[in-house]
Coordinates of C-alpha atoms and ligand atoms in Angstrom, one line a residue:
M106 CA 10.6 6.9 -6.9
R107 CA 11.0 8.2 -3.4
G108 CA 11.8 11.9 -3.1
T109 CA 13.8 13.6 -0.3
P110 CA 11.5 14.2 2.6
S111 CA 10.5 17.8 2.6
G112 CA 8.8 19.7 5.4
A113 CA 5.7 20.4 3.3
G114 CA 5.5 16.7 2.2
E115 CA 5.7 15.5 5.8
A116 CA 3.0 18.0 6.9
E117 CA 0.8 16.7 4.1
K118 CA 1.4 13.1 5.1
H119 CA 0.5 14.1 8.7
A120 CA -2.7 15.8 7.6
A121 CA -3.8 12.9 5.5
A122 CA -2.9 10.5 8.4
V123 CA -4.9 12.6 10.9
A124 CA -8.0 12.5 8.6
G125 CA -7.5 8.7 8.2
A126 CA -7.3 8.0 11.9
A127 CA -10.5 10.0 12.4
L128 CA -12.4 7.4 10.2
V129 CA -11.7 4.6 12.7
A130 CA -14.4 3.7 15.2
D131 CA -14.3 2.1 18.7
G132 CA -14.3 -1.7 18.6
Q133 CA -13.0 -2.0 15.0
L134 CA -10.5 -4.5 13.6
I135 CA -8.0 -2.4 11.6
G136 CA -5.5 -3.2 8.9
L137 CA -2.3 -1.1 9.2
G138 CA -0.3 -0.3 6.1
T139 CA 3.4 0.4 5.8
G140 CA 5.5 3.4 4.9
S141 CA 6.3 6.9 5.9
T142 CA 2.7 8.1 5.8
V143 CA 1.5 5.2 7.9
A144 CA 4.3 6.3 10.4
H145 CA 2.2 9.4 10.9
L146 CA -1.0 7.4 11.3
L147 CA 0.1 5.1 14.1
P148 CA 0.6 7.7 16.8
E149 CA -2.7 9.4 15.8
L150 CA -4.5 6.1 16.2
A151 CA -2.9 5.3 19.5
A152 CA -3.7 8.8 20.8
R153 CA -7.4 8.2 20.2
R154 CA -7.3 5.5 22.9
L155 CA -10.0 3.4 21.2
A156 CA -10.6 -0.3 21.9
I157 CA -9.3 -1.4 18.6
R158 CA -7.3 -4.4 17.4
C159 CA -5.0 -4.3 14.5
V160 CA -3.1 -6.5 11.9
A161 CA 0.1 -5.2 10.4
T162 CA 1.4 -5.4 6.8
S163 CA 5.1 -5.4 7.8
P164 CA 7.3 -6.2 10.8
A165 CA 8.2 -2.5 11.0
T166 CA 4.6 -1.4 11.3
E167 CA 3.9 -4.2 13.8
R168 CA 6.9 -3.1 16.0
T169 CA 5.9 0.6 16.0
A170 CA 2.2 -0.2 16.6
R171 CA 3.1 -2.4 19.6
D172 CA 5.5 0.2 21.0
L173 CA 2.6 2.8 20.9
G174 CA 0.4 0.4 22.9
L175 CA -1.8 -0.8 20.0
E176 CA -2.9 -4.4 20.1
V177 CA -1.5 -6.3 17.0
L178 CA -2.9 -9.7 16.1
P179 CA -1.5 -12.3 13.8
F180 CA -3.3 -12.2 10.4
D181 CA -3.8 -15.9 9.9
S182 CA -7.2 -16.7 11.3
I183 CA -9.1 -13.5 10.7
E184 CA -11.5 -13.4 7.8
R185 CA -12.6 -9.8 7.6
L186 CA -11.3 -6.4 8.8
D187 CA -13.5 -3.4 9.3
I188 CA -11.1 -0.9 7.8
A189 CA -7.6 -0.8 6.5
I190 CA -5.5 2.4 6.0
D191 CA -2.4 2.7 4.0
G192 CA -0.3 5.0 1.9
A193 CA 0.4 4.8 -1.9
D194 CA 3.1 5.8 -4.3
Q195 CA 0.7 6.9 -7.1
V196 CA -3.0 7.7 -7.2
D197 CA -4.7 8.5 -10.6
P198 CA -8.0 10.4 -11.0
S199 CA -10.0 7.1 -11.2
G200 CA -8.5 5.6 -8.1
W201 CA -5.9 3.3 -9.7
L202 CA -3.0 3.0 -7.3
V203 CA 0.6 1.9 -7.4
K204 CA 2.0 0.7 -4.1
G205 CA 5.1 -1.2 -3.0
G206 CA 7.8 1.5 -2.7
G207 CA 8.5 -0.1 0.7
G208 CA 8.3 -3.7 -0.7
A209 CA 5.3 -4.7 1.4
H210 CA 2.7 -4.6 -1.4
L211 CA 1.7 -8.3 -1.5
R212 CA 0.8 -8.2 2.2
E213 CA -0.8 -4.8 1.7
K214 CA -3.0 -6.1 -1.1
I215 CA -4.1 -9.1 1.0
V216 CA -5.0 -6.8 3.9
A217 CA -6.8 -4.2 1.7
A218 CA -8.8 -7.0 0.1
A219 CA -9.9 -8.3 3.5
A220 CA -11.2 -4.9 4.6
A221 CA -14.8 -3.7 4.3
R222 CA -13.3 -0.2 3.8
F223 CA -9.9 0.5 2.3
V224 CA -8.7 4.0 2.9
V225 CA -5.6 5.5 1.2
I226 CA -3.8 8.4 2.7
V227 CA -1.4 10.4 0.6
S228 CA 0.4 13.7 0.2
S229 CA -0.3 15.7 -2.9
D230 CA 2.9 14.6 -4.7
K231 CA 1.4 11.1 -5.0
T232 CA -1.3 12.2 -7.5
V233 CA -0.7 11.4 -11.1
E234 CA -2.7 11.7 -14.3
H235 CA -1.7 8.2 -15.5
L236 CA 0.1 5.4 -13.7
R237 CA 3.7 5.0 -14.7
P238 CA 6.7 2.7 -14.0
P239 CA 8.2 1.5 -11.8
I240 CA 5.6 -1.1 -10.8
P241 CA 6.8 -3.0 -7.7
L242 CA 6.8 -6.7 -8.0
E243 CA 7.2 -9.5 -5.4
L244 CA 8.8 -12.6 -7.1
L245 CA 9.4 -16.1 -6.0
R246 CA 13.2 -16.8 -5.8
F247 CA 12.7 -20.2 -7.5
G248 CA 13.0 -19.7 -11.2
L249 CA 13.9 -16.0 -10.7
D250 CA 15.9 -15.6 -14.0
A251 CA 13.2 -17.3 -16.0
T252 CA 10.5 -15.0 -14.5
L253 CA 12.6 -11.9 -15.2
A254 CA 13.2 -13.0 -18.8
R255 CA 9.4 -13.5 -19.2
L256 CA 8.8 -10.0 -17.8
H257 CA 11.3 -8.5 -20.3
E258 CA 11.6 -5.1 -18.6
A259 CA 12.0 -5.9 -14.9
R260 CA 14.9 -5.4 -12.5
V261 CA 15.5 -6.8 -9.1
R262 CA 15.5 -4.0 -6.6
D263 CA 18.6 -3.4 -4.4
A264 CA 16.5 -3.8 -1.3
P265 CA 15.9 -6.4 1.5
P266 CA 13.5 -9.2 0.7
S267 CA 9.8 -8.8 1.3
P268 CA 8.4 -9.5 4.8
D269 CA 7.8 -13.1 3.5
G270 CA 11.3 -13.6 2.2
N271 CA 10.5 -13.1 -1.5
V272 CA 12.4 -11.0 -4.1
I273 CA 11.4 -7.4 -4.6
A274 CA 11.7 -6.2 -8.2
D275 CA 10.3 -3.4 -10.3
Y276 CA 8.6 -3.7 -13.7
L277 CA 9.9 -0.9 -15.8
G278 CA 8.0 -1.3 -19.1
P279 CA 5.2 1.1 -20.2
V280 CA 1.9 1.3 -18.3
E281 CA -0.5 1.9 -21.2
D282 CA -3.6 0.3 -19.7
P283 CA -3.3 -0.5 -16.0
A284 CA -6.0 -3.2 -16.2
T285 CA -4.2 -5.1 -19.0
L286 CA -0.9 -4.8 -17.3
A287 CA -2.3 -5.9 -13.9
A288 CA -4.0 -9.0 -15.6
W289 CA -0.7 -9.9 -17.4
L290 CA 1.3 -9.6 -14.2
D291 CA -1.3 -11.7 -12.3
D292 CA -1.0 -14.4 -15.0
T293 CA 2.8 -14.5 -15.1
P294 CA 4.2 -17.5 -13.2
G295 CA 6.7 -16.5 -10.6
V296 CA 5.0 -13.2 -9.9
L297 CA 3.5 -13.5 -6.4
G298 CA 2.2 -9.9 -6.4
H299 CA 2.4 -6.5 -8.0
G300 CA 1.7 -3.0 -6.9
I301 CA -1.2 -2.1 -9.1
F302 CA -4.4 -1.8 -7.1
L303 CA -7.7 -1.7 -9.0
P304 CA -10.1 1.1 -8.1
A305 CA -12.7 -1.5 -6.9
M306 CA -10.4 -2.3 -4.0
T307 CA -10.3 1.2 -2.6
S308 CA -13.2 2.9 -0.8
D309 CA -11.7 6.3 0.0
V310 CA -8.6 8.4 -0.9
L311 CA -7.6 11.2 1.4
I312 CA -5.3 13.6 -0.4
A313 CA -3.6 16.4 1.7
T314 CA -2.6 19.5 -0.2
D315 CA -1.2 22.4 1.9
G316 CA -3.6 22.7 4.8
R317 CA -6.6 21.0 3.2
V318 CA -7.6 17.3 2.8
E319 CA -9.6 16.3 -0.2
H320 CA -11.8 13.2 0.4
R321 CA -12.4 11.2 -2.8
R322 CA -14.9 8.2 -2.6
I323 CA -13.9 5.5 -5.0
G324 CA -15.3 2.0 -5.0
Ligands
A5P1337 C1 4.9 0.0 1.1 O1 5.2 -1.2 0.5 C2 4.2 0.9 0.2 O2 3.1 0.3 -0.5 C3 3.7 2.2 0.8 O3 2.5 2.1 1.3 C4 3.8 3.2 -0.2 O4 5.0 3.0 -0.9 C5 3.7 4.6 0.4 O5 4.8 4.8 1.1 P1 5.1 6.2 1.8 O6 3.9 6.5 2.7 O7 6.3 6.0 2.5 O8 5.2 7.2 0.7

């Protein structure tokens, strides 16, 4: 799923991150995503020196944000965020997303759902015509083999547990209709979260291609 970092890819991630950071306003409460594109976002946000407060979707993001001087709050007694910004692994033309290459997709979905505006920042290699496997999963360890058997085509990822100590796996079956697959995964006991994000969750997608950033408005 994850390609070798290329100079062009990093430049596009940087351009998308700069465009994302520009959407943040003074005084806002921000949700910070996880991943290599968000790694470009954090210094850009810090450099703007706004009076913002943040919540982080992973310990790695939290550490980096704090090191850069951003204020990070625990996300347990906050009802709404003004804006959340995050990367994605796949974006289709209608705004369906696959996330979770970094294993933080359950937290990322909770943060995105709490945000009045959810902004996705991607390099051009993340655009796809149709979503495809693997679809990241977060599974409860209790009953793990029974959950995997019910999912038929799923494999535990050789990766650390999620930030909340759960098992990270990937669904490898076909993605014919993302809505049907998302609903089935939502209904499967033992599946705590999956990486399919419905278009209704996303407000904006910023796609960097060479020196240009396309701004797609979705939900
Ligand atoms: C983390 O769990 C993921 O959802 C990332 O947001 C997504 O995989 C994009 O990551 P990169 O920016 O590293 O490509």
